[in-house]
Amino acid sequence: MHFDLSILLPHLGFLARGAELTAAACALSLVGSVVMGALVAIARTSASSTLRRIAFIYVDLFRNVPFIVQLFFFYYGLPELGIYIDAFTTGVVALSIAGGAYASDTIRAGILAIDQGIIDAAEVSGLSRRKIFTRIVLPIALRTSVRPLGSVLINMILTSSILSTITLNELTGSAQIVVSQTYRPFEVYVVLLCAYAALTYLVSLAVTLLHRHLNRDMMEAVG
Amino acid sequence: MRFSDFTSYDLILLAQGLGTNIALFLVTSLIGLLIGLGWALVRFYRVPVLAQIVTFLSELLKNSPVLVQLFLVFFGLPALLHIRVTPVTAATITLSANTAAFVYVIAVSAIESIEREQVEAARVFGITRWQVLRHIVTPQAAAFAVGPLVALLVNQLQVTSLISVIGVVDLTKIGHILNMRTLKPFVVWTVVGLLYYGAAKLVALLGERFENRLRAHSAWRGL
């Protein structure tokens, strides 16, 4: 039994570059999944039953099929359609679509929680339906769903490790390369485990602070 | 070119793959449930030091990617302890521990959902802590926890797809093999995805039935 963390020192820069790639992929996917989630949430709360059904099928499907299968579907399937995009873009697209299914649920809950009086007031003021949605409903819904969206982001950071299986050298992929150079899998993966845990812990702290800041005028209602 | 077509034997391969997933899912869920409940007991009895270790461990397991945990057990443990770990053993250890971490969190919040007054009142009557746990806490906590537990199980079923990365021949691995042989990614990954989807739906359905049964005594049956 031999445990020595110092062998990792020369590789820290390489791992940091992997972490940057993970961060970039997660940031882009977060934006993508919030956009996707908002669109799907609109569809799920719309008056049209066809739209509602389509949105429900999307959420149901992407929540109940493992992410790795979705990823392979896009990674191997898209070139078949003549769409040649690199692993990073494929990963971001897959993460956005899968994350969108989860984000839509939280945004939908945010929309449904809005006081009907606010919408009535906006209608009386003569705002168009589009304006009511983009200027009133969506900002309130996004503001109250910051915390659940934060857990979507945390899940996304953890899920992004799966992108290493499509040759993307993000944090986990870089760690695999370091293992193959140092032959010290235990040290590398223990550090990696703690790095992910620390990262998600910091993100959850930041999300709590953001949530408190955005909802400071209604602290007693949302805690 | 003969071998690039689908054969009827592929169906057996897919069934075998799905069987591997389901078998590992059942075994690791059972082990995880037992370990998670054991951890919750440690917390309930406020065992010093051990309770803190358990909380820390479950946070670490919850907040790190399952893929990295799999790598740590499959590549890391053999390197550190000079033991032999087969892919299936590594998968069983990792998924059980991961499920246990989530079961622990659900069990703790279920126990905390019971008002302190009930426990205090029971203690005033001279009932031991074990009797409180058995007759007062457990029945109520079980009814509270069954919903989140079913959601957890549906999620853990999808997590089993990751074991293909360390070489367990499960449904995802079979999908990979068929994909490489037939070069028809759309067909292969759609079929694999639908099989996972069906399995997840089955787990959700069984869970819902079980939940209804548990709640039957408190449901309003009408006059």
CSV table of C-alpha atoms in Angstrom, one decimal:
chain,number,residue,atom,x,y,z
A,1,MET,CA,0.0,0.0,0.0
A,2,HIS,CA,1.5,3.3,-1.1
A,3,PHE,CA,-0.3,6.6,-1.2
A,4,ASP,CA,1.6,9.6,-2.5
A,5,LEU,CA,-0.2,12.7,-3.8
A,6,SER,CA,3.0,14.6,-4.8
A,7,ILE,CA,3.2,12.6,-8.0
A,8,LEU,CA,0.2,14.7,-9.2
A,9,LEU,CA,2.0,18.0,-8.9
A,10,PRO,CA,3.5,18.1,-12.4
A,11,HIS,CA,0.1,17.3,-13.9
A,12,LEU,CA,-2.0,20.0,-12.1
A,13,GLY,CA,-1.8,22.4,-15.0
A,14,PHE,CA,-3.0,19.7,-17.4
A,15,LEU,CA,-5.9,18.9,-15.1
A,16,ALA,CA,-6.8,22.6,-14.7
A,17,ARG,CA,-7.1,22.8,-18.5
A,18,GLY,CA,-9.5,19.9,-18.4
A,19,ALA,CA,-11.5,21.6,-15.6
A,20,GLU,CA,-11.7,24.7,-17.8
A,21,LEU,CA,-13.2,22.6,-20.6
A,22,THR,CA,-15.7,21.1,-18.1
A,23,ALA,CA,-16.6,24.6,-16.9
A,24,ALA,CA,-17.0,25.9,-20.5
A,25,ALA,CA,-19.2,22.9,-21.5
A,26,CYS,CA,-21.3,23.3,-18.4
A,27,ALA,CA,-21.7,27.1,-18.8
A,28,LEU,CA,-22.8,26.7,-22.4
A,29,SER,CA,-25.1,23.8,-21.6
A,30,LEU,CA,-26.6,25.7,-18.7
A,31,VAL,CA,-27.6,28.5,-21.1
A,32,GLY,CA,-28.8,26.0,-23.6
A,33,SER,CA,-30.9,24.1,-21.1
A,34,VAL,CA,-32.5,27.2,-19.6
A,35,VAL,CA,-33.5,28.4,-23.1
A,36,MET,CA,-34.7,24.9,-24.0
A,37,GLY,CA,-36.4,24.5,-20.6
A,38,ALA,CA,-38.2,27.9,-20.9
A,39,LEU,CA,-39.4,27.0,-24.4
A,40,VAL,CA,-40.7,23.6,-23.2
A,41,ALA,CA,-42.2,25.1,-20.1
A,42,ILE,CA,-44.1,27.6,-22.3
A,43,ALA,CA,-45.3,24.6,-24.4
A,44,ARG,CA,-46.3,22.7,-21.3
A,45,THR,CA,-48.3,25.6,-19.9
A,46,SER,CA,-49.8,26.6,-23.2
A,47,ALA,CA,-53.5,26.3,-24.1
A,48,SER,CA,-52.8,24.0,-27.0
A,49,SER,CA,-53.2,20.4,-26.0
A,50,THR,CA,-50.9,19.2,-28.9
A,51,LEU,CA,-48.1,21.4,-27.8
A,52,ARG,CA,-48.6,20.2,-24.2
A,53,ARG,CA,-48.4,16.6,-25.3
A,54,ILE,CA,-45.3,17.1,-27.4
A,55,ALA,CA,-43.6,18.9,-24.6
A,56,PHE,CA,-44.5,16.1,-22.1
A,57,ILE,CA,-43.2,13.4,-24.4
A,58,TYR,CA,-39.9,15.3,-24.8
A,59,VAL,CA,-39.5,15.6,-21.0
A,60,ASP,CA,-40.6,12.0,-20.3
A,61,LEU,CA,-38.3,10.6,-23.0
A,62,PHE,CA,-35.1,12.5,-22.1
A,63,ARG,CA,-35.6,11.9,-18.4
A,64,ASN,CA,-36.0,8.2,-18.7
A,65,VAL,CA,-33.3,7.3,-21.1
A,66,PRO,CA,-29.7,7.2,-19.7
A,67,PHE,CA,-27.6,10.2,-20.7
A,68,ILE,CA,-24.8,8.0,-22.1
A,69,VAL,CA,-27.3,6.5,-24.6
A,70,GLN,CA,-28.5,9.9,-25.6
A,71,LEU,CA,-24.9,11.0,-26.1
A,72,PHE,CA,-24.0,8.1,-28.3
A,73,PHE,CA,-27.2,8.6,-30.3
A,74,PHE,CA,-26.1,12.2,-31.1
A,75,TYR,CA,-22.4,11.4,-31.4
A,76,TYR,CA,-22.7,8.4,-33.8
A,77,GLY,CA,-26.1,9.4,-35.3
A,78,LEU,CA,-25.5,13.1,-36.4
A,79,PRO,CA,-22.7,12.3,-38.9
A,80,GLU,CA,-25.1,9.9,-40.5
A,81,LEU,CA,-27.4,12.8,-41.2
A,82,GLY,CA,-24.4,14.7,-42.7
A,83,ILE,CA,-24.0,16.9,-39.7
A,84,TYR,CA,-20.3,16.9,-38.7
A,85,ILE,CA,-19.7,18.6,-35.4
A,86,ASP,CA,-16.9,18.0,-33.0
A,87,ALA,CA,-17.2,16.2,-29.7
A,88,PHE,CA,-17.4,19.4,-27.7
A,89,THR,CA,-20.4,20.7,-29.6
A,90,THR,CA,-22.1,17.3,-29.6
A,91,GLY,CA,-21.6,17.2,-25.8
A,92,VAL,CA,-23.0,20.7,-25.3
A,93,VAL,CA,-26.0,19.9,-27.5
A,94,ALA,CA,-26.7,16.6,-25.7
A,95,LEU,CA,-26.2,18.2,-22.2
A,96,SER,CA,-28.5,21.1,-23.2
A,97,ILE,CA,-31.3,18.8,-24.4
A,98,ALA,CA,-31.1,16.5,-21.4
A,99,GLY,CA,-30.7,19.4,-19.0
A,100,GLY,CA,-33.6,21.2,-20.7
A,101,ALA,CA,-35.9,18.3,-19.8
A,102,TYR,CA,-35.1,18.9,-16.1
A,103,ALA,CA,-35.0,22.7,-16.3
A,104,SER,CA,-38.4,22.8,-17.9
A,105,ASP,CA,-40.0,21.1,-14.9
A,106,THR,CA,-38.6,23.7,-12.5
A,107,ILE,CA,-39.5,26.7,-14.8
A,108,ARG,CA,-42.9,25.2,-15.3
A,109,ALA,CA,-43.4,25.0,-11.5
A,110,GLY,CA,-42.2,28.7,-11.3
A,111,ILE,CA,-44.8,29.7,-13.9
A,112,LEU,CA,-47.6,27.9,-12.2
A,113,ALA,CA,-46.7,29.4,-8.9
A,114,ILE,CA,-47.2,33.0,-10.2
A,115,ASP,CA,-50.1,34.8,-8.5
A,116,GLN,CA,-52.9,35.1,-11.1
A,117,GLY,CA,-53.5,38.7,-9.8
A,118,ILE,CA,-50.1,39.8,-11.3
A,119,ILE,CA,-51.2,38.5,-14.8
A,120,ASP,CA,-54.6,40.1,-14.5
A,121,ALA,CA,-53.0,43.4,-13.6
A,122,ALA,CA,-50.7,43.2,-16.6
A,123,GLU,CA,-53.6,42.4,-18.9
A,124,VAL,CA,-55.6,45.3,-17.5
A,125,SER,CA,-52.6,47.6,-18.1
A,126,GLY,CA,-53.0,46.7,-21.8
A,127,LEU,CA,-49.7,44.7,-22.2
A,128,SER,CA,-49.7,42.2,-25.1
A,129,ARG,CA,-49.6,38.5,-24.3
A,130,ARG,CA,-46.0,38.3,-25.6
A,131,LYS,CA,-44.9,41.2,-23.4
A,132,ILE,CA,-46.7,39.7,-20.4
A,133,PHE,CA,-44.8,36.5,-20.9
A,134,THR,CA,-41.3,37.8,-21.6
A,135,ARG,CA,-41.4,40.8,-19.2
A,136,ILE,CA,-43.5,39.5,-16.3
A,137,VAL,CA,-44.1,35.8,-16.2
A,138,LEU,CA,-40.6,34.6,-17.3
A,139,PRO,CA,-38.5,36.9,-15.0
A,140,ILE,CA,-40.6,35.9,-12.0
A,141,ALA,CA,-40.5,32.2,-12.8
A,142,LEU,CA,-36.8,32.2,-13.4
A,143,ARG,CA,-36.2,34.2,-10.2
A,144,THR,CA,-38.1,31.8,-8.0
A,145,SER,CA,-36.6,28.7,-9.7
A,146,VAL,CA,-33.0,29.7,-9.2
A,147,ARG,CA,-32.5,27.1,-6.5
A,148,PRO,CA,-33.9,24.1,-8.4
A,149,LEU,CA,-32.0,25.4,-11.5
A,150,GLY,CA,-28.9,25.3,-9.4
A,151,SER,CA,-29.4,21.6,-8.7
A,152,VAL,CA,-29.9,21.1,-12.4
A,153,LEU,CA,-26.5,22.8,-12.9
A,154,ILE,CA,-24.9,20.6,-10.2
A,155,ASN,CA,-26.3,17.5,-11.9
A,156,MET,CA,-25.0,18.8,-15.2
A,157,ILE,CA,-21.4,19.2,-13.8
A,158,LEU,CA,-21.6,15.6,-12.6
A,159,THR,CA,-23.1,14.4,-15.8
A,160,SER,CA,-20.5,16.2,-17.9
A,161,SER,CA,-18.0,13.6,-16.8
A,162,ILE,CA,-19.7,11.2,-19.2
A,163,LEU,CA,-18.5,13.4,-22.1
A,164,SER,CA,-15.1,11.8,-21.6
A,165,THR,CA,-16.6,8.7,-23.3
A,166,ILE,CA,-16.9,10.6,-26.6
A,167,THR,CA,-13.2,11.5,-26.7
A,168,LEU,CA,-13.7,14.9,-25.1
A,169,ASN,CA,-10.8,15.6,-22.7
A,170,GLU,CA,-12.6,17.5,-20.0
A,171,LEU,CA,-11.7,17.0,-16.3
A,172,THR,CA,-12.4,13.2,-16.2
A,173,GLY,CA,-10.9,12.7,-19.7
A,174,SER,CA,-7.7,14.6,-18.6
A,175,ALA,CA,-7.6,12.5,-15.4
A,176,GLN,CA,-7.6,9.3,-17.5
A,177,ILE,CA,-4.7,10.6,-19.5
A,178,VAL,CA,-2.8,11.5,-16.3
A,179,VAL,CA,-3.5,7.9,-15.1
A,180,SER,CA,-2.1,6.4,-18.2
A,181,GLN,CA,1.1,8.6,-17.8
A,182,THR,CA,1.7,8.1,-14.0
A,183,TYR,CA,0.1,4.6,-13.4
A,184,ARG,CA,-1.3,6.0,-10.2
A,185,PRO,CA,-5.1,5.6,-10.6
A,186,PHE,CA,-6.0,5.7,-6.9
A,187,GLU,CA,-4.4,9.0,-6.2
A,188,VAL,CA,-5.7,10.6,-9.4
A,189,TYR,CA,-9.3,9.5,-9.0
A,190,VAL,CA,-9.4,10.3,-5.2
A,191,VAL,CA,-8.2,13.9,-6.1
A,192,LEU,CA,-10.7,14.0,-9.0
A,193,LEU,CA,-13.6,12.8,-6.7
A,194,CYS,CA,-12.7,15.5,-4.1
A,195,ALA,CA,-12.3,18.1,-6.9
A,196,TYR,CA,-15.8,17.4,-8.2
A,197,ALA,CA,-17.3,17.4,-4.7
A,198,ALA,CA,-15.6,20.8,-3.9
A,199,LEU,CA,-16.7,22.2,-7.2
A,200,THR,CA,-20.4,21.3,-6.8
A,201,TYR,CA,-20.2,22.4,-3.1
A,202,LEU,CA,-19.0,25.9,-4.2
A,203,VAL,CA,-21.6,26.0,-7.0
A,204,SER,CA,-24.4,25.2,-4.5
A,205,LEU,CA,-23.1,27.9,-2.1
A,206,ALA,CA,-23.1,30.4,-5.0
A,207,VAL,CA,-26.6,29.4,-6.0
A,208,THR,CA,-27.9,29.9,-2.4
A,209,LEU,CA,-26.3,33.4,-2.3
A,210,LEU,CA,-27.8,34.3,-5.7
A,211,HIS,CA,-31.2,32.9,-4.7
A,212,ARG,CA,-31.1,35.1,-1.5
A,213,HIS,CA,-30.0,38.1,-3.4
A,214,LEU,CA,-32.6,37.8,-6.2
A,215,ASN,CA,-35.5,37.1,-3.8
A,216,ARG,CA,-34.4,39.6,-1.0
A,217,ASP,CA,-37.8,41.4,-1.2
A,218,MET,CA,-39.7,38.2,-0.4
A,219,MET,CA,-37.4,36.5,2.0
A,220,GLU,CA,-40.2,35.4,4.4
A,221,ALA,CA,-42.1,33.7,1.5
A,222,VAL,CA,-39.2,31.7,0.0
A,223,GLY,CA,-36.8,31.4,3.0
B,1,MET,CA,-20.8,-7.3,-45.9
B,2,ARG,CA,-22.7,-10.3,-44.6
B,3,PHE,CA,-22.0,-9.5,-41.0
B,4,SER,CA,-23.1,-5.9,-41.2
B,5,ASP,CA,-26.8,-6.8,-41.2
B,6,PHE,CA,-28.9,-7.2,-38.1
B,7,THR,CA,-29.6,-10.9,-37.2
B,8,SER,CA,-32.2,-12.4,-35.0
B,9,TYR,CA,-29.4,-13.3,-32.6
B,10,ASP,CA,-29.0,-9.5,-31.9
B,11,LEU,CA,-32.3,-9.6,-30.1
B,12,ILE,CA,-30.9,-12.2,-27.7
B,13,LEU,CA,-27.8,-10.0,-27.2
B,14,LEU,CA,-30.0,-7.0,-26.4
B,15,ALA,CA,-32.1,-9.1,-24.0
B,16,GLN,CA,-28.9,-10.3,-22.3
B,17,GLY,CA,-27.6,-6.8,-22.0
B,18,LEU,CA,-30.9,-5.5,-20.5
B,19,GLY,CA,-30.8,-8.5,-18.1
B,20,THR,CA,-27.4,-7.6,-16.9
B,21,ASN,CA,-28.6,-4.0,-16.2
B,22,ILE,CA,-31.7,-5.2,-14.4
B,23,ALA,CA,-29.8,-7.8,-12.3
B,24,LEU,CA,-27.2,-5.3,-11.2
B,25,PHE,CA,-29.9,-2.7,-10.6
B,26,LEU,CA,-31.8,-5.1,-8.3
B,27,VAL,CA,-28.8,-6.3,-6.4
B,28,THR,CA,-27.2,-2.9,-5.9
B,29,SER,CA,-30.6,-1.3,-5.0
B,30,LEU,CA,-31.1,-4.0,-2.3
B,31,ILE,CA,-27.6,-3.6,-0.9
B,32,GLY,CA,-27.8,0.1,-1.1
B,33,LEU,CA,-31.1,0.2,0.7
B,34,LEU,CA,-29.7,-1.9,3.5
B,35,ILE,CA,-26.5,0.1,3.9
B,36,GLY,CA,-28.4,3.5,3.6
B,37,LEU,CA,-30.8,2.4,6.3
B,38,GLY,CA,-27.9,1.3,8.5
B,39,TRP,CA,-26.3,4.7,8.0
B,40,ALA,CA,-29.6,6.4,8.9
B,41,LEU,CA,-29.7,4.3,12.1
B,42,VAL,CA,-26.2,5.5,13.0
B,43,ARG,CA,-27.5,9.0,12.7
B,44,PHE,CA,-30.8,8.2,14.6
B,45,TYR,CA,-28.9,6.9,17.6
B,46,ARG,CA,-26.4,9.8,17.3
B,47,VAL,CA,-23.4,7.5,17.4
B,48,PRO,CA,-20.4,9.9,17.9
B,49,VAL,CA,-17.8,10.2,15.2
B,50,LEU,CA,-19.5,7.5,13.1
B,51,ALA,CA,-22.5,9.7,12.4
B,52,GLN,CA,-20.2,12.5,11.1
B,53,ILE,CA,-18.2,10.1,9.0
B,54,VAL,CA,-21.4,8.7,7.5
B,55,THR,CA,-22.7,12.2,6.7
B,56,PHE,CA,-19.4,13.2,5.1
B,57,LEU,CA,-19.3,10.0,3.0
B,58,SER,CA,-22.8,10.4,1.7
B,59,GLU,CA,-22.1,14.0,0.7
B,60,LEU,CA,-19.0,13.0,-1.1
B,61,LEU,CA,-20.8,10.2,-3.0
B,62,LYS,CA,-23.7,12.4,-3.8
B,63,ASN,CA,-21.6,15.2,-5.1
B,64,SER,CA,-19.2,13.4,-7.4
B,65,PRO,CA,-19.8,11.7,-10.7
B,66,VAL,CA,-20.6,8.0,-10.6
B,67,LEU,CA,-18.1,7.5,-13.5
B,68,VAL,CA,-15.2,8.7,-11.3
B,69,GLN,CA,-16.4,6.5,-8.5
B,70,LEU,CA,-16.4,3.6,-10.9
B,71,PHE,CA,-12.9,4.4,-12.0
B,72,LEU,CA,-11.7,4.8,-8.4
B,73,VAL,CA,-13.0,1.3,-7.5
B,74,PHE,CA,-12.1,-0.4,-10.7
B,75,PHE,CA,-8.7,1.1,-11.4
B,76,GLY,CA,-7.8,2.7,-8.1
B,77,LEU,CA,-8.4,0.0,-5.5
B,78,PRO,CA,-6.5,-2.8,-7.3
B,79,ALA,CA,-3.5,-0.4,-7.7
B,80,LEU,CA,-3.6,0.6,-4.1
B,81,LEU,CA,-4.3,-2.7,-2.4
B,82,HIS,CA,-2.9,-5.1,-5.0
B,83,ILE,CA,-6.1,-7.0,-5.3
B,84,ARG,CA,-8.1,-8.2,-8.2
B,85,VAL,CA,-11.4,-6.5,-8.9
B,86,THR,CA,-13.6,-7.7,-11.7
B,87,PRO,CA,-15.8,-5.2,-13.6
B,88,VAL,CA,-18.9,-6.7,-12.1
B,89,THR,CA,-17.5,-6.5,-8.6
B,90,ALA,CA,-16.5,-2.9,-9.1
B,91,ALA,CA,-19.9,-2.0,-10.5
B,92,THR,CA,-21.7,-3.7,-7.6
B,93,ILE,CA,-19.5,-1.9,-5.0
B,94,THR,CA,-19.9,1.5,-6.6
B,95,LEU,CA,-23.6,1.4,-7.4
B,96,SER,CA,-24.4,0.0,-4.0
B,97,ALA,CA,-22.4,2.8,-2.2
B,98,ASN,CA,-23.9,5.4,-4.5
B,99,THR,CA,-27.5,4.2,-3.9
B,100,ALA,CA,-26.8,4.0,-0.1
B,101,ALA,CA,-25.7,7.7,-0.1
B,102,PHE,CA,-29.0,8.8,-1.6
B,103,VAL,CA,-31.1,6.3,0.5
B,104,TYR,CA,-29.4,7.8,3.6
B,105,VAL,CA,-30.4,11.3,2.7
B,106,ILE,CA,-34.0,10.3,2.0
B,107,ALA,CA,-34.2,8.3,5.2
B,108,VAL,CA,-32.8,11.1,7.3
B,109,SER,CA,-35.3,13.6,5.9
B,110,ALA,CA,-38.1,11.1,6.4
B,111,ILE,CA,-37.2,10.7,10.0
B,112,GLU,CA,-36.9,14.4,10.4
B,113,SER,CA,-40.4,14.9,8.9
B,114,ILE,CA,-41.9,13.4,12.1
B,115,GLU,CA,-42.6,16.1,14.7
B,116,ARG,CA,-40.4,16.0,17.7
B,117,GLU,CA,-43.5,16.2,20.0
B,118,GLN,CA,-44.5,12.7,19.0
B,119,VAL,CA,-41.1,11.3,19.9
B,120,GLU,CA,-41.0,13.3,23.1
B,121,ALA,CA,-44.5,12.2,24.1
B,122,ALA,CA,-43.6,8.6,23.5
B,123,ARG,CA,-40.5,9.0,25.5
B,124,VAL,CA,-42.5,10.5,28.4
B,125,PHE,CA,-44.6,7.3,28.4
B,126,GLY,CA,-41.4,5.4,29.1
B,127,ILE,CA,-41.1,3.8,25.6
B,128,THR,CA,-37.5,3.0,24.7
B,129,ARG,CA,-35.8,4.6,21.7
B,130,TRP,CA,-36.0,1.3,19.8
B,131,GLN,CA,-39.7,1.0,20.3
B,132,VAL,CA,-40.2,4.7,19.2
B,133,LEU,CA,-38.3,3.8,16.1
B,134,ARG,CA,-40.2,0.7,15.4
B,135,HIS,CA,-43.8,1.7,16.2
B,136,ILE,CA,-43.8,5.5,15.7
B,137,VAL,CA,-41.0,6.7,13.4
B,138,THR,CA,-40.7,3.8,10.9
B,139,PRO,CA,-44.4,3.6,9.7
B,140,GLN,CA,-44.7,7.3,9.1
B,141,ALA,CA,-41.2,7.7,7.7
B,142,ALA,CA,-41.8,4.8,5.3
B,143,ALA,CA,-44.9,6.4,3.9
B,144,PHE,CA,-43.0,9.7,3.5
B,145,ALA,CA,-40.0,8.1,1.9
B,146,VAL,CA,-41.6,5.8,-0.6
B,147,GLY,CA,-42.2,8.5,-3.3
B,148,PRO,CA,-38.6,9.9,-3.3
B,149,LEU,CA,-37.3,6.3,-3.1
B,150,VAL,CA,-39.1,5.3,-6.3
B,151,ALA,CA,-37.7,8.4,-8.0
B,152,LEU,CA,-34.3,7.4,-6.8
B,153,LEU,CA,-34.7,3.8,-8.1
B,154,VAL,CA,-35.7,5.1,-11.6
B,155,ASN,CA,-32.6,7.3,-11.6
B,156,GLN,CA,-30.3,4.5,-10.4
B,157,LEU,CA,-31.6,2.2,-13.2
B,158,GLN,CA,-30.3,4.8,-15.7
B,159,VAL,CA,-27.0,5.1,-13.8
B,160,THR,CA,-26.4,1.4,-14.4
B,161,SER,CA,-25.7,2.2,-18.0
B,162,LEU,CA,-22.4,3.7,-16.9
B,163,ILE,CA,-20.9,0.3,-16.0
B,164,SER,CA,-20.4,-0.3,-19.7
B,165,VAL,CA,-17.4,2.2,-19.5
B,166,ILE,CA,-15.5,-0.2,-17.2
B,167,GLY,CA,-16.2,-3.2,-19.4
B,168,VAL,CA,-19.4,-4.8,-18.1
B,169,VAL,CA,-21.3,-6.1,-21.0
B,170,ASP,CA,-24.6,-4.4,-20.3
B,171,LEU,CA,-27.2,-3.0,-22.7
B,172,THR,CA,-25.1,0.1,-23.5
B,173,LYS,CA,-22.1,-2.1,-24.3
B,174,ILE,CA,-24.2,-4.3,-26.5
B,175,GLY,CA,-25.5,-1.2,-28.2
B,176,HIS,CA,-21.8,-0.2,-28.8
B,177,ILE,CA,-21.0,-3.6,-30.3
B,178,LEU,CA,-24.0,-3.6,-32.6
B,179,ASN,CA,-23.3,0.0,-33.6
B,180,MET,CA,-19.7,-0.8,-34.6
B,181,ARG,CA,-20.8,-3.9,-36.5
B,182,THR,CA,-23.9,-2.6,-38.4
B,183,LEU,CA,-22.9,1.1,-38.6
B,184,LYS,CA,-26.6,2.0,-38.1
B,185,PRO,CA,-26.4,4.3,-35.1
B,186,PHE,CA,-29.9,5.6,-35.3
B,187,VAL,CA,-31.6,2.2,-35.2
B,188,VAL,CA,-29.3,0.8,-32.6
B,189,TRP,CA,-29.4,3.7,-30.1
B,190,THR,CA,-33.1,4.2,-30.6
B,191,VAL,CA,-33.7,0.5,-29.7
B,192,VAL,CA,-31.3,0.7,-26.7
B,193,GLY,CA,-32.9,3.9,-25.6
B,194,LEU,CA,-36.4,2.5,-25.8
B,195,LEU,CA,-35.4,-0.6,-23.8
B,196,TYR,CA,-34.1,1.6,-21.0
B,197,TYR,CA,-37.2,3.7,-21.3
B,198,GLY,CA,-39.4,0.7,-20.9
B,199,ALA,CA,-37.5,-0.6,-17.9
B,200,ALA,CA,-37.6,2.8,-16.2
B,201,LYS,CA,-41.4,3.1,-16.8
B,202,LEU,CA,-41.8,-0.4,-15.4
B,203,VAL,CA,-39.9,0.5,-12.2
B,204,ALA,CA,-42.0,3.7,-11.9
B,205,LEU,CA,-45.2,1.8,-12.4
B,206,LEU,CA,-44.4,-0.8,-9.8
B,207,GLY,CA,-43.3,1.9,-7.4
B,208,GLU,CA,-46.5,3.8,-7.9
B,209,ARG,CA,-48.5,0.6,-7.2
B,210,PHE,CA,-46.5,0.0,-4.0
B,211,GLU,CA,-47.0,3.6,-2.9
B,212,ASN,CA,-50.8,3.4,-3.4
B,213,ARG,CA,-50.8,0.2,-1.4
B,214,LEU,CA,-48.8,1.7,1.5
B,215,ARG,CA,-51.2,4.7,1.5
B,216,ALA,CA,-54.4,2.7,1.1
B,217,HIS,CA,-55.1,2.7,4.8
B,218,SER,CA,-55.1,6.5,5.0
B,219,ALA,CA,-56.9,7.1,1.6
B,220,TRP,CA,-60.5,8.4,1.7
B,221,ARG,CA,-62.6,5.5,0.4
B,222,GLY,CA,-65.9,7.4,0.3
B,223,LEU,CA,-69.0,6.5,2.2
